[in-house]
mmCIF file of C-alpha atoms and ligand atoms in Angstrom:
data_model
loop_
_atom_site.group_PDB
_atom_site.id
_atom_site.type_symbol
_atom_site.label_atom_id
_atom_site.label_comp_id
_atom_site.label_asym_id
_atom_site.label_seq_id
_atom_site.Cartn_x
_atom_site.Cartn_y
_atom_site.Cartn_z
ATOM 1 C CA UNK A 1 114.618 24.269 88.883
ATOM 2 C CA UNK A 2 113.939 26.755 91.639
ATOM 3 C CA UNK A 3 115.900 25.046 94.411
ATOM 4 C CA UNK A 4 119.529 24.417 95.153
ATOM 5 C CA UNK A 5 120.892 20.863 95.385
ATOM 6 C CA UNK A 6 121.562 21.625 99.025
ATOM 7 C CA UNK A 7 117.917 22.450 99.631
ATOM 8 C CA UNK A 8 116.725 19.283 97.913
ATOM 9 C CA UNK A 9 118.839 17.149 100.243
ATOM 10 C CA UNK A 10 117.539 18.685 103.477
ATOM 11 C CA UNK A 11 115.944 16.475 106.085
ATOM 12 C CA UNK A 12 113.831 18.723 108.289
ATOM 13 C CA UNK A 13 112.746 18.339 111.900
ATOM 14 C CA UNK A 14 109.133 17.581 112.807
ATOM 15 C CA UNK A 15 108.210 19.624 115.856
ATOM 16 C CA UNK A 16 105.676 18.282 118.365
ATOM 17 C CA UNK A 17 102.070 19.180 117.523
ATOM 18 C CA UNK A 18 100.933 22.657 118.537
ATOM 19 C CA UNK A 19 97.252 22.178 117.625
ATOM 20 C CA UNK A 20 95.099 25.245 117.211
ATOM 21 C CA UNK A 21 91.769 23.394 116.594
ATOM 22 C CA UNK A 22 90.633 22.523 120.105
ATOM 23 C CA UNK A 23 91.842 22.730 123.637
ATOM 24 C CA UNK A 24 94.058 19.817 124.593
ATOM 25 C CA UNK A 25 95.877 18.977 127.760
ATOM 26 C CA UNK A 26 99.286 19.480 126.136
ATOM 27 C CA UNK A 27 101.776 16.984 127.479
ATOM 28 C CA UNK A 28 103.648 16.527 124.206
ATOM 29 C CA UNK A 29 106.416 19.146 124.014
ATOM 30 C CA UNK A 30 107.772 19.327 127.564
ATOM 31 C CA UNK A 31 106.518 22.817 128.253
ATOM 32 C CA UNK A 32 106.306 23.942 131.870
ATOM 33 C CA UNK A 33 102.751 23.729 133.282
ATOM 34 C CA UNK A 34 103.399 26.863 135.357
ATOM 35 C CA UNK A 35 103.650 30.424 134.036
ATOM 36 C CA UNK A 36 107.043 32.149 134.059
ATOM 37 C CA UNK A 37 108.038 34.392 136.982
ATOM 38 C CA UNK A 38 105.308 36.929 137.849
ATOM 39 C CA UNK A 39 108.024 39.636 137.934
ATOM 40 C CA UNK A 40 107.971 39.529 134.126
ATOM 41 C CA UNK A 41 104.455 40.956 134.043
ATOM 42 C CA UNK A 42 105.434 44.112 135.924
ATOM 43 C CA UNK A 43 108.534 44.598 133.750
ATOM 44 C CA UNK A 44 106.367 44.363 130.629
ATOM 45 C CA UNK A 45 103.809 46.773 132.074
ATOM 46 C CA UNK A 46 106.556 49.354 132.577
ATOM 47 C CA UNK A 47 108.229 48.749 129.210
ATOM 48 C CA UNK A 48 108.642 51.838 127.014
ATOM 49 C CA UNK A 49 107.837 50.821 123.437
ATOM 50 C CA UNK A 50 110.120 53.585 122.195
ATOM 51 C CA UNK A 51 112.960 51.127 122.882
ATOM 52 C CA UNK A 52 111.723 48.917 120.048
ATOM 53 C CA UNK A 53 112.720 51.628 117.559
ATOM 54 C CA UNK A 54 116.334 50.619 118.054
ATOM 55 C CA UNK A 55 118.089 47.329 117.381
ATOM 56 C CA UNK A 56 118.748 45.099 120.379
ATOM 57 C CA UNK A 57 122.200 44.747 121.957
ATOM 58 C CA UNK A 58 123.888 42.287 119.540
ATOM 59 C CA UNK A 59 126.135 41.044 122.369
ATOM 60 C CA UNK A 60 123.275 40.505 124.894
ATOM 61 C CA UNK A 61 125.684 42.103 127.382
ATOM 62 C CA UNK A 62 123.453 42.469 130.449
ATOM 63 C CA UNK A 63 121.872 39.054 130.088
ATOM 64 C CA UNK A 64 125.265 37.401 129.622
ATOM 65 C CA UNK A 65 126.526 39.261 132.683
ATOM 66 C CA UNK A 66 123.629 37.889 134.755
ATOM 67 C CA UNK A 67 124.131 34.376 133.424
ATOM 68 C CA UNK A 68 127.856 34.539 134.134
ATOM 69 C CA UNK A 69 127.173 35.526 137.761
ATOM 70 C CA UNK A 70 124.653 32.723 138.191
ATOM 71 C CA UNK A 71 127.015 30.056 136.862
ATOM 72 C CA UNK A 72 130.287 31.402 138.293
ATOM 73 C CA UNK A 73 131.878 32.037 134.894
ATOM 74 C CA UNK A 74 133.154 35.124 133.097
ATOM 75 C CA UNK A 75 130.884 37.001 130.706
ATOM 76 C CA UNK A 76 133.070 35.879 127.814
ATOM 77 C CA UNK A 77 132.216 32.288 128.653
ATOM 78 C CA UNK A 78 128.521 32.872 127.908
ATOM 79 C CA UNK A 79 126.789 32.956 124.530
ATOM 80 C CA UNK A 80 123.064 33.707 124.097
ATOM 81 C CA UNK A 81 120.865 32.533 121.202
ATOM 82 C CA UNK A 82 117.303 32.477 119.906
ATOM 83 C CA UNK A 83 116.333 29.295 121.713
ATOM 84 C CA UNK A 84 118.736 26.465 122.446
ATOM 85 C CA UNK A 85 117.920 24.976 119.046
ATOM 86 C CA UNK A 86 119.728 27.929 117.516
ATOM 87 C CA UNK A 87 122.548 27.585 120.055
ATOM 88 C CA UNK A 88 122.876 23.899 119.114
ATOM 89 C CA UNK A 89 122.854 24.723 115.430
ATOM 90 C CA UNK A 90 125.722 27.194 115.913
ATOM 91 C CA UNK A 91 127.634 24.565 117.906
ATOM 92 C CA UNK A 92 127.245 22.054 115.062
ATOM 93 C CA UNK A 93 128.505 24.626 112.582
ATOM 94 C CA UNK A 94 131.419 25.813 114.697
ATOM 95 C CA UNK A 95 132.719 22.572 116.224
ATOM 96 C CA UNK A 96 131.834 19.577 114.067
ATOM 97 C CA UNK A 97 132.995 18.754 110.556
ATOM 98 C CA UNK A 98 133.398 15.528 108.609
ATOM 99 C CA UNK A 99 137.032 16.319 107.751
ATOM 100 C CA UNK A 100 137.799 15.304 111.353
ATOM 101 C CA UNK A 101 135.677 12.120 111.308
ATOM 102 C CA UNK A 102 132.081 11.347 112.197
ATOM 103 C CA UNK A 103 130.109 13.120 114.865
ATOM 104 C CA UNK A 104 129.009 10.786 117.671
ATOM 105 C CA UNK A 105 125.660 10.941 119.462
ATOM 106 C CA UNK A 106 123.286 8.345 120.920
ATOM 107 C CA UNK A 107 121.105 6.296 118.587
ATOM 108 C CA UNK A 108 118.089 7.349 120.628
ATOM 109 C CA UNK A 109 118.354 11.046 121.312
ATOM 110 C CA UNK A 110 117.084 14.507 120.399
ATOM 111 C CA UNK A 111 115.905 14.084 116.829
ATOM 112 C CA UNK A 112 117.192 17.508 115.794
ATOM 113 C CA UNK A 113 120.799 16.233 115.876
ATOM 114 C CA UNK A 114 120.639 14.313 112.556
ATOM 115 C CA UNK A 115 118.795 17.285 111.072
ATOM 116 C CA UNK A 116 121.672 19.658 111.831
ATOM 117 C CA UNK A 117 124.035 17.055 110.395
ATOM 118 C CA UNK A 118 122.024 17.102 107.181
ATOM 119 C CA UNK A 119 121.972 20.909 107.159
ATOM 120 C CA UNK A 120 125.718 21.280 107.635
ATOM 121 C CA UNK A 121 126.697 18.117 105.797
ATOM 122 C CA UNK A 122 128.290 16.454 108.831
ATOM 123 C CA UNK A 123 128.658 12.654 108.759
ATOM 124 C CA UNK A 124 127.536 11.014 111.989
ATOM 125 C CA UNK A 125 127.593 7.718 113.817
ATOM 126 C CA UNK A 126 124.541 7.005 115.995
ATOM 127 C CA UNK A 127 125.960 5.073 118.958
ATOM 128 C CA UNK A 128 123.645 2.381 120.413
ATOM 129 C CA UNK A 129 122.404 2.743 123.963
ATOM 130 C CA UNK A 130 122.783 -0.031 126.538
ATOM 131 C CA UNK A 131 119.819 -2.410 126.871
ATOM 132 C CA UNK A 132 118.513 -0.365 129.792
ATOM 133 C CA UNK A 133 118.592 2.789 127.588
ATOM 134 C CA UNK A 134 121.554 4.314 129.448
ATOM 135 C CA UNK A 135 124.540 5.811 127.611
ATOM 136 C CA UNK A 136 127.849 3.909 127.554
ATOM 137 C CA UNK A 137 130.526 6.616 127.432
ATOM 138 C CA UNK A 138 133.179 3.956 126.758
ATOM 139 C CA UNK A 139 131.839 3.585 123.208
ATOM 140 C CA UNK A 140 132.481 7.276 122.537
ATOM 141 C CA UNK A 141 136.022 7.044 123.859
ATOM 142 C CA UNK A 142 136.691 4.088 121.537
ATOM 143 C CA UNK A 143 135.345 5.748 118.404
ATOM 144 C CA UNK A 144 136.526 9.374 118.935
ATOM 145 C CA UNK A 145 135.142 10.842 115.660
ATOM 146 C CA UNK A 146 134.997 14.616 115.121
ATOM 147 C CA UNK A 147 133.178 15.359 118.372
ATOM 148 C CA UNK A 148 130.395 14.245 120.696
ATOM 149 C CA UNK A 149 126.990 15.661 121.508
ATOM 150 C CA UNK A 150 124.868 14.234 124.323
ATOM 151 C CA UNK A 151 121.765 15.537 126.024
ATOM 152 C CA UNK A 152 121.895 15.155 129.802
ATOM 153 C CA UNK A 153 119.363 13.958 130.755
ATOM 154 C CA UNK A 154 118.945 12.226 127.424
ATOM 155 C CA UNK A 155 115.770 12.811 125.427
ATOM 156 C CA UNK A 156 113.317 11.203 125.001
ATOM 157 C CA UNK A 157 114.403 8.605 127.600
ATOM 158 C CA UNK A 158 114.787 11.191 130.403
ATOM 159 C CA UNK A 159 117.704 9.219 131.872
ATOM 160 C CA UNK A 160 120.510 11.238 133.464
ATOM 161 C CA UNK A 161 124.212 10.543 132.952
ATOM 162 C CA UNK A 162 126.221 10.651 136.226
ATOM 163 C CA UNK A 163 128.859 13.373 136.248
ATOM 164 C CA UNK A 164 131.684 10.891 136.867
ATOM 165 C CA UNK A 165 130.864 9.161 133.577
ATOM 166 C CA UNK A 166 130.989 12.457 131.760
ATOM 167 C CA UNK A 167 134.313 13.274 133.444
ATOM 168 C CA UNK A 168 135.601 9.880 132.274
ATOM 169 C CA UNK A 169 134.589 10.745 128.707
ATOM 170 C CA UNK A 170 136.277 14.153 128.900
ATOM 171 C CA UNK A 171 139.438 12.729 130.490
ATOM 172 C CA UNK A 172 139.788 10.197 127.697
ATOM 173 C CA UNK A 173 138.684 12.317 124.772
ATOM 174 C CA UNK A 174 141.106 14.337 122.582
ATOM 175 C CA UNK A 175 141.435 17.904 123.854
ATOM 176 C CA UNK A 176 141.134 19.294 120.336
ATOM 177 C CA UNK A 177 137.666 17.733 119.825
ATOM 178 C CA UNK A 178 134.580 19.350 121.330
ATOM 179 C CA UNK A 179 132.074 17.642 123.609
ATOM 180 C CA UNK A 180 128.684 19.387 123.717
ATOM 181 C CA UNK A 181 126.271 18.591 126.543
ATOM 182 C CA UNK A 182 122.679 19.665 125.904
ATOM 183 C CA UNK A 183 121.282 20.388 129.374
ATOM 184 C CA UNK A 184 117.769 21.399 128.283
ATOM 185 C CA UNK A 185 116.204 19.383 131.138
ATOM 186 C CA UNK A 186 119.021 19.318 133.683
ATOM 187 C CA UNK A 187 117.202 21.380 136.328
ATOM 188 C CA UNK A 188 114.727 18.550 136.836
ATOM 189 C CA UNK A 189 117.242 16.291 138.502
ATOM 190 C CA UNK A 190 120.360 15.475 136.444
ATOM 191 C CA UNK A 191 123.898 16.549 137.367
ATOM 192 C CA UNK A 192 125.111 19.614 135.503
ATOM 193 C CA UNK A 193 128.487 19.672 133.757
ATOM 194 C CA UNK A 194 128.891 23.437 134.219
ATOM 195 C CA UNK A 195 131.409 22.911 137.048
ATOM 196 C CA UNK A 196 133.683 21.017 134.630
ATOM 197 C CA UNK A 197 134.039 23.911 132.172
ATOM 198 C CA UNK A 198 137.089 25.390 133.947
ATOM 199 C CA UNK A 199 138.872 22.034 133.630
ATOM 200 C CA UNK A 200 137.929 21.153 130.053
ATOM 201 C CA UNK A 201 138.245 23.962 127.469
ATOM 202 C CA UNK A 202 136.695 21.569 124.895
ATOM 203 C CA UNK A 203 133.397 21.274 126.805
ATOM 204 C CA UNK A 204 130.320 23.301 125.806
ATOM 205 C CA UNK A 205 127.116 23.181 127.867
ATOM 206 C CA UNK A 206 123.887 24.223 126.116
ATOM 207 C CA UNK A 207 120.939 25.459 128.197
ATOM 208 C CA UNK A 208 117.449 26.807 127.576
ATOM 209 C CA UNK A 209 114.879 29.122 129.176
ATOM 210 C CA UNK A 210 112.098 26.991 127.586
ATOM 211 C CA UNK A 211 111.694 24.232 130.155
ATOM 212 C CA UNK A 212 112.470 24.930 133.816
ATOM 213 C CA UNK A 213 112.089 28.701 133.260
ATOM 214 C CA UNK A 214 108.679 28.303 131.587
ATOM 215 C CA UNK A 215 109.571 30.536 128.627
ATOM 216 C CA UNK A 216 109.272 28.294 125.569
ATOM 217 C CA UNK A 217 107.355 31.002 123.725
ATOM 218 C CA UNK A 218 110.164 33.520 124.220
ATOM 219 C CA UNK A 219 112.919 31.607 122.399
ATOM 220 C CA UNK A 220 115.973 32.015 124.574
ATOM 221 C CA UNK A 221 118.875 29.611 124.975
ATOM 222 C CA UNK A 222 122.542 29.904 125.888
ATOM 223 C CA UNK A 223 125.899 28.181 125.843
ATOM 224 C CA UNK A 224 128.417 28.056 128.694
ATOM 225 C CA UNK A 225 131.978 27.168 127.654
ATOM 226 C CA UNK A 226 135.580 28.352 127.481
ATOM 227 C CA UNK A 227 136.193 31.794 125.977
ATOM 228 C CA UNK A 228 137.713 30.158 122.897
ATOM 229 C CA UNK A 229 134.555 28.172 122.122
ATOM 230 C CA UNK A 230 132.256 31.114 122.897
ATOM 231 C CA UNK A 231 134.191 33.415 120.617
ATOM 232 C CA UNK A 232 133.744 30.891 117.760
ATOM 233 C CA UNK A 233 129.980 30.923 118.389
ATOM 234 C CA UNK A 234 129.957 34.723 118.083
ATOM 235 C CA UNK A 235 131.720 34.401 114.736
ATOM 236 C CA UNK A 236 129.035 31.982 113.523
ATOM 237 C CA UNK A 237 126.210 34.201 114.800
ATOM 238 C CA UNK A 238 127.684 37.264 113.113
ATOM 239 C CA UNK A 239 127.930 35.360 109.846
ATOM 240 C CA UNK A 240 124.233 34.542 109.998
ATOM 241 C CA UNK A 241 122.169 37.127 111.900
ATOM 242 C CA UNK A 242 123.721 39.721 114.179
ATOM 243 C CA UNK A 243 120.515 40.283 116.191
ATOM 244 C CA UNK A 244 118.934 36.883 116.836
ATOM 245 C CA UNK A 245 117.835 37.797 120.386
ATOM 246 C CA UNK A 246 115.390 40.705 120.540
ATOM 247 C CA UNK A 247 115.248 43.483 123.134
ATOM 248 C CA UNK A 248 112.213 42.070 124.956
ATOM 249 C CA UNK A 249 113.684 38.582 125.184
ATOM 250 C CA UNK A 250 116.911 39.910 126.658
ATOM 251 C CA UNK A 251 115.007 41.916 129.238
ATOM 252 C CA UNK A 252 112.602 39.105 130.144
ATOM 253 C CA UNK A 253 115.485 36.660 130.419
ATOM 254 C CA UNK A 254 117.263 38.961 132.892
ATOM 255 C CA UNK A 255 114.098 39.314 134.958
ATOM 256 C CA UNK A 256 113.485 35.570 135.038
ATOM 257 C CA UNK A 257 117.013 35.031 136.350
ATOM 258 C CA UNK A 258 116.309 37.313 139.283
ATOM 259 C CA UNK A 259 113.451 35.139 140.589
ATOM 260 C CA UNK A 260 115.305 32.008 141.683
ATOM 261 C CA UNK A 261 112.954 31.301 144.589
ATOM 262 C CA UNK A 262 109.910 31.084 142.308
ATOM 263 C CA UNK A 263 111.652 28.736 139.902
ATOM 264 C CA UNK A 264 113.008 26.574 142.678
ATOM 265 C CA UNK A 265 109.464 26.123 143.984
ATOM 266 C CA UNK A 266 107.839 25.151 140.657
ATOM 267 C CA UNK A 267 110.702 22.816 139.740
ATOM 268 C CA UNK A 268 110.389 21.075 143.102
ATOM 269 C CA UNK A 269 106.671 20.632 142.521
ATOM 270 C CA UNK A 270 107.186 19.180 139.011
ATOM 271 C CA UNK A 271 109.735 16.690 140.365
ATOM 272 C CA UNK A 272 107.346 15.650 143.113
ATOM 273 C CA UNK A 273 104.427 15.213 140.665
ATOM 274 C CA UNK A 274 106.737 13.169 138.416
ATOM 275 C CA UNK A 275 107.590 10.834 141.264
ATOM 276 C CA UNK A 276 103.927 10.293 142.195
ATOM 277 C CA UNK A 277 102.849 9.871 138.564
ATOM 278 C CA UNK A 278 105.638 7.361 137.828
ATOM 279 C CA UNK A 279 104.746 5.361 140.959
ATOM 280 C CA UNK A 280 101.056 5.323 139.986
ATOM 281 C CA UNK A 281 101.906 4.093 136.466
ATOM 282 C CA UNK A 282 104.100 1.330 137.904
ATOM 283 C CA UNK A 283 101.175 0.289 140.102
ATOM 284 C CA UNK A 284 99.054 -0.008 136.960
ATOM 285 C CA UNK A 285 101.621 -2.343 135.398
ATOM 286 C CA UNK A 286 103.298 0.177 133.095
ATOM 287 C CA UNK A 287 107.099 0.279 132.695
ATOM 288 C CA UNK A 288 108.649 3.670 133.352
ATOM 289 C CA UNK A 289 112.282 4.605 132.665
ATOM 290 C CA UNK A 290 113.926 6.458 135.580
ATOM 291 C CA UNK A 291 113.504 10.126 134.698
ATOM 292 C CA UNK A 292 115.628 13.130 135.644
ATOM 293 C CA UNK A 293 113.546 15.445 133.466
ATOM 294 C CA UNK A 294 110.114 17.059 133.251
ATOM 295 C CA UNK A 295 108.749 14.109 131.261
ATOM 296 C CA UNK A 296 108.634 10.360 131.577
ATOM 297 C CA UNK A 297 109.148 7.670 128.959
ATOM 298 C CA UNK A 298 106.746 4.827 129.514
ATOM 299 C CA UNK A 299 105.153 1.761 127.912
ATOM 300 C CA UNK A 300 102.453 -0.778 128.580
ATOM 301 C CA UNK A 301 102.865 -4.258 127.185
ATOM 302 C CA UNK A 302 100.294 -5.095 124.526
ATOM 303 C CA UNK A 303 99.997 -1.490 123.342
ATOM 304 C CA UNK A 304 102.105 0.381 120.790
ATOM 305 C CA UNK A 305 103.184 3.942 121.431
ATOM 306 C CA UNK A 306 100.906 5.043 118.617
ATOM 307 C CA UNK A 307 97.896 3.316 120.196
ATOM 308 C CA UNK A 308 98.531 4.943 123.553
ATOM 309 C CA UNK A 309 98.932 8.308 121.815
ATOM 310 C CA UNK A 310 95.658 7.898 119.830
ATOM 311 C CA UNK A 311 93.654 6.697 122.811
ATOM 312 C CA UNK A 312 94.786 9.684 124.842
ATOM 313 C CA UNK A 313 94.260 12.121 121.984
ATOM 314 C CA UNK A 314 90.634 11.013 121.654
ATOM 315 C CA UNK A 315 90.200 12.091 125.259
ATOM 316 C CA UNK A 316 91.819 15.480 124.625
ATOM 317 C CA UNK A 317 95.287 14.628 125.966
ATOM 318 C CA UNK A 318 98.347 15.073 123.752
ATOM 319 C CA UNK A 319 101.515 13.065 124.319
ATOM 320 C CA UNK A 320 104.316 12.082 121.930
ATOM 321 C CA UNK A 321 105.310 8.766 120.413
ATOM 322 C CA UNK A 322 108.198 7.921 118.092
ATOM 323 C CA UNK A 323 107.756 5.611 115.137
ATOM 324 C CA UNK A 324 111.268 4.294 115.535
ATOM 325 C CA UNK A 325 112.871 1.084 116.785
ATOM 326 C CA UNK A 326 113.555 0.282 119.615
ATOM 327 C CA UNK A 327 111.187 2.864 121.159
ATOM 328 C CA UNK A 328 107.991 2.194 119.179
ATOM 329 C CA UNK A 329 106.225 0.890 122.290
ATOM 330 C CA UNK A 330 106.889 4.030 124.302
ATOM 331 C CA UNK A 331 105.197 7.338 124.778
ATOM 332 C CA UNK A 332 106.785 10.436 126.223
ATOM 333 C CA UNK A 333 104.518 12.249 128.647
ATOM 334 C CA UNK A 334 105.350 15.732 129.891
ATOM 335 C CA UNK A 335 104.770 16.277 133.601
ATOM 336 C CA UNK A 336 101.994 18.806 134.102
ATOM 337 C CA UNK A 337 100.250 19.909 137.260
ATOM 338 C CA UNK A 338 99.075 17.324 139.782
ATOM 339 C CA UNK A 339 95.499 17.465 138.503
ATOM 340 C CA UNK A 340 96.690 17.033 134.880
ATOM 341 C CA UNK A 341 98.461 13.801 135.768
ATOM 342 C CA UNK A 342 95.459 12.559 137.708
ATOM 343 C CA UNK A 343 93.415 13.077 134.551
ATOM 344 C CA UNK A 344 95.947 11.058 132.543
ATOM 345 C CA UNK A 345 95.819 8.229 135.085
ATOM 346 C CA UNK A 346 92.024 8.198 135.085
ATOM 347 C CA UNK A 347 91.994 8.100 131.274
ATOM 348 C CA UNK A 348 94.480 5.256 130.920
ATOM 349 C CA UNK A 349 92.602 3.188 133.500
ATOM 350 C CA UNK A 350 89.663 3.324 131.081
ATOM 351 C CA UNK A 351 91.664 2.093 128.037
HETATM 352 N N1 PMP B 1 117.370 20.073 123.474
HETATM 353 C C1 PMP B 1 116.469 19.144 123.737
HETATM 354 C C2 PMP B 1 116.938 17.808 124.200
HETATM 355 C C3 PMP B 1 115.103 19.399 123.561
HETATM 356 O O1 PMP B 1 114.198 18.447 123.799
HETATM 357 C C4 PMP B 1 114.692 20.675 123.129
HETATM 358 C C5 PMP B 1 113.227 20.993 122.950
HETATM 359 N N2 PMP B 1 112.672 20.518 121.778
HETATM 360 C C6 PMP B 1 115.679 21.615 122.845
HETATM 361 C C7 PMP B 1 117.008 21.291 123.049
HETATM 362 C C8 PMP B 1 115.349 22.958 122.271
HETATM 363 O O2 PMP B 1 114.706 23.825 123.116
HETATM 364 P P1 PMP B 1 114.569 25.352 122.817
HETATM 365 O O3 PMP B 1 114.943 25.605 121.383
HETATM 366 O O4 PMP B 1 113.147 25.674 123.100
HETATM 367 O O5 PMP B 1 115.501 26.057 123.737
#
C-alpha cells in the first residue's frame, strides 16, 4: 500500500469551480470584480528580478510592520501566511486539540473547517444556527469545548455577528481556550473584532487580501492576535515551511495597503450594488438573507439551489449552491459590477 492510514482518512475541500473552458461571469468564489490597486502595476514594472535569486524575508517584516500600523497593534501581534486558508490551518494546528474537548463552529459555515479537523484529527461539534440563520453565541458558552471558530460575517449566509455578542462570548469563555474569528469578508459591512484583541489575549482574528483587496490570485492572508498566539503560529509555520510568502507577494501586499482611498471606493461601490441587487431580488419574490459581505445568499420557492445554479450556468453565469440541509434551496451569488448584477436579474426573470 502506497499511502499512510492518515492519508486514507483525509476528507478534502472542494474549491469553487475555476473553469478554463469558456468565459463565464464568475460569481461563484467571492472574488472582487475590480482589479487590485493600480499602484501595484508600477511597482511590478520597476521590480528588479535579481531579487528573486534570494529567499524572501521569512518573517515578512515590512509587511507585518505596515499591517501593525494599519490595525494599531505591535508588529509581534501580526502573522502573515500564504492565503488565509493557510493562516486558518496554522490556527487549527496551534490552538485546537481534542485532548481539551471538541472544537465548536456553526453547523452552516465555511466548509474548510471540518476539513482541517480531519487533517489534524480534531473532534468537532457543529453548533446549529437559529432559525433565521444567525449565530447564537449562548450555545458556545454552554458547551465550551476546546475552542471556537466563527467567520464574521458567516459564510455562506453572509450574516454579520454584532460585536456585543462576540464580546459576550469572550467574556464568558475560558481564558485558556482560543476563539478564532475569520474576518475574510468583514470589510463589506460587519463589525471587526480587531479592537478587542488588547482585552482578550485568547482572541485571534484572521484576515485575507483575497476579497476586499482584490488579490485572490496572490495568496496572502494574516492573523492579528496577542503576541503569545502569534508566536505559536510562527512555531507552526517554521515546522512546516519557513518561506510560505514569496518576495513578490510581500511587496504587493505592502503596496496594496498604501492605497486605502482606492479600496474604500471599490468597497463602497460593491456594498451599494449589493443593496440594489438584494432589493431587486426581493421585488421578484426571492428571499435574501441580510448580507454584510460581498455575496448574498438567496432562494426562490419552487426551485432548488441546484436548479438555480444550472439555469444560470446555461446562460454563462456561475454561482454556488450547497447540497446540504438546511441550505439546499439557496444559492450564493458574489456581488460583481452593477452591469453584472443586471445581467443576473435579466437572466432569472427569464427562468
Ligand atoms: N474564510 C472564508 C470564510 C472564505 O470564504 C475564504 C475563501 N474561500 C477564506 C477564508 C480563504 O480565503 P483565502 O485563502 O483566499 O485568503
